PDB file of C-alpha atoms in Angstrom:
ATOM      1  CA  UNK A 804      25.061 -36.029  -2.724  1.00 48.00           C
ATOM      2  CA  UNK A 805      24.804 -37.114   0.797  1.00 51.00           C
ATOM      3  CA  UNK A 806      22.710 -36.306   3.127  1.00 59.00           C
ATOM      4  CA  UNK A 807      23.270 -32.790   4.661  1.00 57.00           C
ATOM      5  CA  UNK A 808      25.691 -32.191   1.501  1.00 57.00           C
ATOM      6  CA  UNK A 809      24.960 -29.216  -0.775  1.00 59.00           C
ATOM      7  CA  UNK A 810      26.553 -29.026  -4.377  1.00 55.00           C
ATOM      8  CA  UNK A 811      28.373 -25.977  -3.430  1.00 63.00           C
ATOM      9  CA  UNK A 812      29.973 -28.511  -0.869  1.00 58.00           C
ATOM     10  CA  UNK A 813      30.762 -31.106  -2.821  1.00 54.00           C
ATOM     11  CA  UNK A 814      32.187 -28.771  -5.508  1.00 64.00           C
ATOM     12  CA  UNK A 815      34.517 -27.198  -2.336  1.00 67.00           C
ATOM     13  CA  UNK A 816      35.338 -30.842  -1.152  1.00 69.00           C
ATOM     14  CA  UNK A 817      36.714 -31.853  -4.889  1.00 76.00           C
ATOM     15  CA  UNK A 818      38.501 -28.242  -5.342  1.00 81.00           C
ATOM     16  CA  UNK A 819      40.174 -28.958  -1.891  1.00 80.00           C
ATOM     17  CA  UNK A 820      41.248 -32.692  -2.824  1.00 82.00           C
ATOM     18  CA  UNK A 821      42.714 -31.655  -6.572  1.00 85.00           C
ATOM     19  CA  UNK A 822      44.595 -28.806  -4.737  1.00 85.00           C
ATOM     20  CA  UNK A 823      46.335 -31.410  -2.904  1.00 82.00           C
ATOM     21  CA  UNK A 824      46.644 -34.307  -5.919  1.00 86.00           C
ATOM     22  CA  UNK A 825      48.713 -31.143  -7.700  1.00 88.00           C
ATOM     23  CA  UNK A 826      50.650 -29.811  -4.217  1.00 86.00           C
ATOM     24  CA  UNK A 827      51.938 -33.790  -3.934  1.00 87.00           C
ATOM     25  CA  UNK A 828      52.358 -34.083  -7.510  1.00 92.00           C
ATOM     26  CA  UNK A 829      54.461 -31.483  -8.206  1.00 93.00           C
ATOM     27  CA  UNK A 830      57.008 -32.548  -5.303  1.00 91.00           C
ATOM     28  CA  UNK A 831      56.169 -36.151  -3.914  1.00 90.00           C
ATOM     29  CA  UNK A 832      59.519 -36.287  -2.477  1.00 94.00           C
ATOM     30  CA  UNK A 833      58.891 -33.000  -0.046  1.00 92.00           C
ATOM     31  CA  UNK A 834      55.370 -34.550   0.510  1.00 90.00           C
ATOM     32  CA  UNK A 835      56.917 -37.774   1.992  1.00 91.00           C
ATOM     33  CA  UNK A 836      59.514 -36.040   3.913  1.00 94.00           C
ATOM     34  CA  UNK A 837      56.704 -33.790   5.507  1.00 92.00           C
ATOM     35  CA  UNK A 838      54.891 -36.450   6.692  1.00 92.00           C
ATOM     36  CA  UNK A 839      57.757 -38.549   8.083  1.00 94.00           C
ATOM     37  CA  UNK A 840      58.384 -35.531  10.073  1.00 94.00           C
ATOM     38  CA  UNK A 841      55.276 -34.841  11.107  1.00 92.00           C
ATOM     39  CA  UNK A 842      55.035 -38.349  12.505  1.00 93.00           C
ATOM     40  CA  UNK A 843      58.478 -38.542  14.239  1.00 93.00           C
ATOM     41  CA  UNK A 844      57.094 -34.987  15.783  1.00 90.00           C
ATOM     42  CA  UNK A 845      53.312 -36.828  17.044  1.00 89.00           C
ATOM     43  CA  UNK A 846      55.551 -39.403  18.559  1.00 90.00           C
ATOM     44  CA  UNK A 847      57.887 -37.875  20.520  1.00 87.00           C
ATOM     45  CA  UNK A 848      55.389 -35.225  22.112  1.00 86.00           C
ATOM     46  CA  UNK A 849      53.649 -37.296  24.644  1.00 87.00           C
ATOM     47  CA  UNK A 850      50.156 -36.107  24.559  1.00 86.00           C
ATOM     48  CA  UNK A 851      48.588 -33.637  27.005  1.00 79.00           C
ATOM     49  CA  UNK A 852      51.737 -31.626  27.752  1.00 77.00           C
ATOM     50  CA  UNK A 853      50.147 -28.833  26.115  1.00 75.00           C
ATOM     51  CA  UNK A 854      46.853 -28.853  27.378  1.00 77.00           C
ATOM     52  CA  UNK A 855      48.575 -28.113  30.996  1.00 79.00           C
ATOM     53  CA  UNK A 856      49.484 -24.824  29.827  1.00 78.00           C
ATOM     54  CA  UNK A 857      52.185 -22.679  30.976  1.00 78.00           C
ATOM     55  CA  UNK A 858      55.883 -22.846  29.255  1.00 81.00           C
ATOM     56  CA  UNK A 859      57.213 -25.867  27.332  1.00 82.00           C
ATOM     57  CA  UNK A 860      59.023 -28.203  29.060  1.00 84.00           C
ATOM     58  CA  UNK A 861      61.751 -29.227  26.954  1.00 84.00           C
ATOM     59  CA  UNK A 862      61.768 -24.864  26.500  1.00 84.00           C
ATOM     60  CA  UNK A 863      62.442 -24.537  29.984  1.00 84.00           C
ATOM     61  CA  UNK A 864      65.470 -27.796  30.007  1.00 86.00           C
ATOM     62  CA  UNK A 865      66.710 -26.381  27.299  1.00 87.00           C
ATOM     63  CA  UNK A 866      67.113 -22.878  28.708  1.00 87.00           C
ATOM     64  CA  UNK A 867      68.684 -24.391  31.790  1.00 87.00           C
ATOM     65  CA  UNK A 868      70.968 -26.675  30.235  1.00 88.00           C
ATOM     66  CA  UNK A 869      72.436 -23.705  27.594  1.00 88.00           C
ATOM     67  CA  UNK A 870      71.960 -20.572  29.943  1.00 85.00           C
ATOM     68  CA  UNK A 871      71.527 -21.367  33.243  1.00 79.00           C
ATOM     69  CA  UNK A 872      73.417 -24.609  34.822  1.00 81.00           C
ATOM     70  CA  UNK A 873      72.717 -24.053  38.020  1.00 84.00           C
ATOM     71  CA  UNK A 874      71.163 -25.632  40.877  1.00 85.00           C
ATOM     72  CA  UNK A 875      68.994 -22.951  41.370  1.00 86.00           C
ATOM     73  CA  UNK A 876      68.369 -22.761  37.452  1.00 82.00           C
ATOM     74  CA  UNK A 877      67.434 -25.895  38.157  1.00 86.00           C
ATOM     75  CA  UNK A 878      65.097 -25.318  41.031  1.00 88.00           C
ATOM     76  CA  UNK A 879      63.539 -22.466  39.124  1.00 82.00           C
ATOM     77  CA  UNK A 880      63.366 -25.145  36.521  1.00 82.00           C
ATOM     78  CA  UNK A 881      61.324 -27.506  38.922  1.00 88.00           C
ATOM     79  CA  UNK A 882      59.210 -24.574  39.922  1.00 86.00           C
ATOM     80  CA  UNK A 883      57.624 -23.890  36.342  1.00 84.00           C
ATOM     81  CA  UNK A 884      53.915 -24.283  35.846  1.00 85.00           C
ATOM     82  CA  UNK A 885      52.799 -27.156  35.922  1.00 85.00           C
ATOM     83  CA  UNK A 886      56.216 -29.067  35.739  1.00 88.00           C
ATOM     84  CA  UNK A 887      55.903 -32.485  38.303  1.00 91.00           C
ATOM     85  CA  UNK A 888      52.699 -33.142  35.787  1.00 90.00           C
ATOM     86  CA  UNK A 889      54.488 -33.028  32.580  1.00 89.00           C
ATOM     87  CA  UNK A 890      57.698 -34.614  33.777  1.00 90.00           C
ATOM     88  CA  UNK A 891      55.378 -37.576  34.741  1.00 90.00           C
ATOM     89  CA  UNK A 892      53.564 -37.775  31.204  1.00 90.00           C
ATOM     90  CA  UNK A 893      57.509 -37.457  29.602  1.00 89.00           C
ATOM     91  CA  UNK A 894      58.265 -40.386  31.681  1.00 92.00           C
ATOM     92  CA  UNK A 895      55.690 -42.194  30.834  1.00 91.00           C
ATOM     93  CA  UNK A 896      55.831 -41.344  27.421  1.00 91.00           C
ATOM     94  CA  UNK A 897      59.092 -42.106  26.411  1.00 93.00           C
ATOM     95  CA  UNK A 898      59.332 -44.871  29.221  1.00 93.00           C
ATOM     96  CA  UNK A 899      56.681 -45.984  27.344  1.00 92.00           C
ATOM     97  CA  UNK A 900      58.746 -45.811  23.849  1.00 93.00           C
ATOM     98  CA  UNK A 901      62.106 -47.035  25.301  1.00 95.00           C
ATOM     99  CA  UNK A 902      61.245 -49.877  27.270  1.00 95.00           C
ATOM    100  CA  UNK A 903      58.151 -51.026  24.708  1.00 94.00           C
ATOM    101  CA  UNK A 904      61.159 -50.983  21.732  1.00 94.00           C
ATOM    102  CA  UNK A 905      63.251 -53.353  24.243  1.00 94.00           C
ATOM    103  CA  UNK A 906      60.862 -55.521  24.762  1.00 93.00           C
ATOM    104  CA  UNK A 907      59.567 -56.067  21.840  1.00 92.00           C
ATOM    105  CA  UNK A 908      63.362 -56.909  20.868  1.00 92.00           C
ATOM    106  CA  UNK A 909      63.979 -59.419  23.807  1.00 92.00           C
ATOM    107  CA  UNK A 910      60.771 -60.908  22.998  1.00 90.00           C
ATOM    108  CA  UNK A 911      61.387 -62.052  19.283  1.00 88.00           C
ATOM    109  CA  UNK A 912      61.793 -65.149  19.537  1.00 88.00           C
ATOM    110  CA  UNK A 913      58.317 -65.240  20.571  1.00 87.00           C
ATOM    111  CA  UNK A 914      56.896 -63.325  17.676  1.00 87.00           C
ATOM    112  CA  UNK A 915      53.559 -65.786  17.612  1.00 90.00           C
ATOM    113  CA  UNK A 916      52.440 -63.437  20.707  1.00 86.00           C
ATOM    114  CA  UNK A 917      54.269 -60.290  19.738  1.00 90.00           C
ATOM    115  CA  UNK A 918      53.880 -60.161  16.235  1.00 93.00           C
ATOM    116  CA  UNK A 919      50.327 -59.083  16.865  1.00 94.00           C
ATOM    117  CA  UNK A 920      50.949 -56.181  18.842  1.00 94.00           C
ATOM    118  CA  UNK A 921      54.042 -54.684  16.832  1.00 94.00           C
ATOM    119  CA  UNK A 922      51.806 -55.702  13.576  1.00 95.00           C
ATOM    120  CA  UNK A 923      48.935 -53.115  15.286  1.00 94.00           C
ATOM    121  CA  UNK A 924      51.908 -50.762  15.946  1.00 94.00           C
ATOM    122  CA  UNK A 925      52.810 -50.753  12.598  1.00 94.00           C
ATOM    123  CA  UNK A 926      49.676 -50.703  10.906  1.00 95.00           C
ATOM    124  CA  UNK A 927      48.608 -47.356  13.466  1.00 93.00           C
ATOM    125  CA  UNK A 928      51.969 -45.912  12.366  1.00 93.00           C
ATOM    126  CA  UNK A 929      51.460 -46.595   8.626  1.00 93.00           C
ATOM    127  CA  UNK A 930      48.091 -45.069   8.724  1.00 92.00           C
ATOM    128  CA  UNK A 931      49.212 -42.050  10.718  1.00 91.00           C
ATOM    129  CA  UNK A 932      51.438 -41.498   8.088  1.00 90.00           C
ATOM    130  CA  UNK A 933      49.336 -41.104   5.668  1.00 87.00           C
ATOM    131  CA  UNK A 934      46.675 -39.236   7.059  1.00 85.00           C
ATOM    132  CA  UNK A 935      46.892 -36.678  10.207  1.00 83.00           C
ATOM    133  CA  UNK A 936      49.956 -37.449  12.879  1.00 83.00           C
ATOM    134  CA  UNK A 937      48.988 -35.805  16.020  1.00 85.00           C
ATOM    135  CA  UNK A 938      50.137 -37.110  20.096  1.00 85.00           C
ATOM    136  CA  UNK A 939      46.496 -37.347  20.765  1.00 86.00           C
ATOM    137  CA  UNK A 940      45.885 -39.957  17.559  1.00 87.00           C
ATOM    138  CA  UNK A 941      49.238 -41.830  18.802  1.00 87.00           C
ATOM    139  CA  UNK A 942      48.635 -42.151  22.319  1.00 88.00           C
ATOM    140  CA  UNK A 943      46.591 -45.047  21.788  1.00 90.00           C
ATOM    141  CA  UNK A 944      49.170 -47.446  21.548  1.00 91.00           C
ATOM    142  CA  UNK A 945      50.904 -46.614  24.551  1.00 90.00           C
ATOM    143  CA  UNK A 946      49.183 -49.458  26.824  1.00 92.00           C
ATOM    144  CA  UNK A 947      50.155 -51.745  23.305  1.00 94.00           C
ATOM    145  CA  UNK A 948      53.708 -50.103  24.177  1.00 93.00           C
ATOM    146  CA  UNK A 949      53.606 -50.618  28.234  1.00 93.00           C
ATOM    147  CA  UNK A 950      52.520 -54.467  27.138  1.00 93.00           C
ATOM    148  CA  UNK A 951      55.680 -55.321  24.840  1.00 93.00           C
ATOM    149  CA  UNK A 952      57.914 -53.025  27.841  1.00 93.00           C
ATOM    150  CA  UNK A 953      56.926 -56.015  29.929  1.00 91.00           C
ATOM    151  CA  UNK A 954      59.302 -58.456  27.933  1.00 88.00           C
ATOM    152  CA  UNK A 955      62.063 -56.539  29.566  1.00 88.00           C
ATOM    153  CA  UNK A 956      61.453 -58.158  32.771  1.00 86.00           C
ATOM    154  CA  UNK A 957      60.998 -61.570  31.595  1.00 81.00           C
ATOM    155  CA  UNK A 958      63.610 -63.465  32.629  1.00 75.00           C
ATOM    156  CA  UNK A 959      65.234 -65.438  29.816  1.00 70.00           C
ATOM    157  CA  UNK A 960      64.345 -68.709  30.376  1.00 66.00           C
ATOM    158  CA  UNK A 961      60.631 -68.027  30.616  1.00 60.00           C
ATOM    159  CA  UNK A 962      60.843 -66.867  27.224  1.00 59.00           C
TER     160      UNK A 962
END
């Protein structure tokens, strides 16, 4: 046992690990599909929206857009807790996403330097999905992201 470790732990560790060997035995197939969506969830929820507090952002748009179109629904909207805040880590985030995806595409060709960096993207991904997916464990690789968005301003020559 290590150090700090008590049989009764150990014994609870193992009981807790063959609970889930027989849970992903007996349906692999829902065990996969759980984890894709768990990771597909940790990466579009930029992380630190919900330490901020107050109502959900993409709540509160989709309230607006399906109840209230209005331009003071939309005010109201703009008025939520906390809402210039989040709006700037959702642009961020998915600028982040969008504009990391395109670069990495324009910059292909040059896949000595970029290979790296989507390779490290990959292998944070792969390993995400296999263990915990949260915003806070992805969130790392958002300056990796911000570095491949930069091959959308590259001009095409330079490349």
């Amino acid at each position: 046992a290590a150090e700090g470790e008590s049989p009764e732990d150990l014994k609870d560790s193992s009981s807790y690990l063959d609970a889930a060997g027989n849970v992903i035995r007996r349906d692999p197939v829902g065990y996969v599909q759980r984890r894709v969506k768990e990771l597909v969830q940790a990466c579009i929820q930029p992380h630190g929206t919900v330490i901020l507090g107050g109502e959900s952002l993409k709540d509160l748009t989709r309230r607006w857009i399906t109840d209230d179109h209005s331009p003071r629904g939309l005010w109201n909207l703009m008025q939520s807790d906390h809402f210039w805040p989040k709006l700037a880590l959702y642009v961020f985030h998915f600028g982040g996403l969008i504009l990391g995806a395109l670069g990495a595409w324009r910059l292909r060709r040059a896949w000595p330097i970029t290979l790296p960096l989507i390779g490290l993207i990959g292998y944070m991904l792969l390993m995400h999905l296999i263990m915990l997916a949260l915003p806070r464990y992805i969130f790392p690789l958002y300056p990796v992201m911000w570095v491949l968005a930069a091959g959308v301003w590259i001009p095409r020559r330079a490349q």
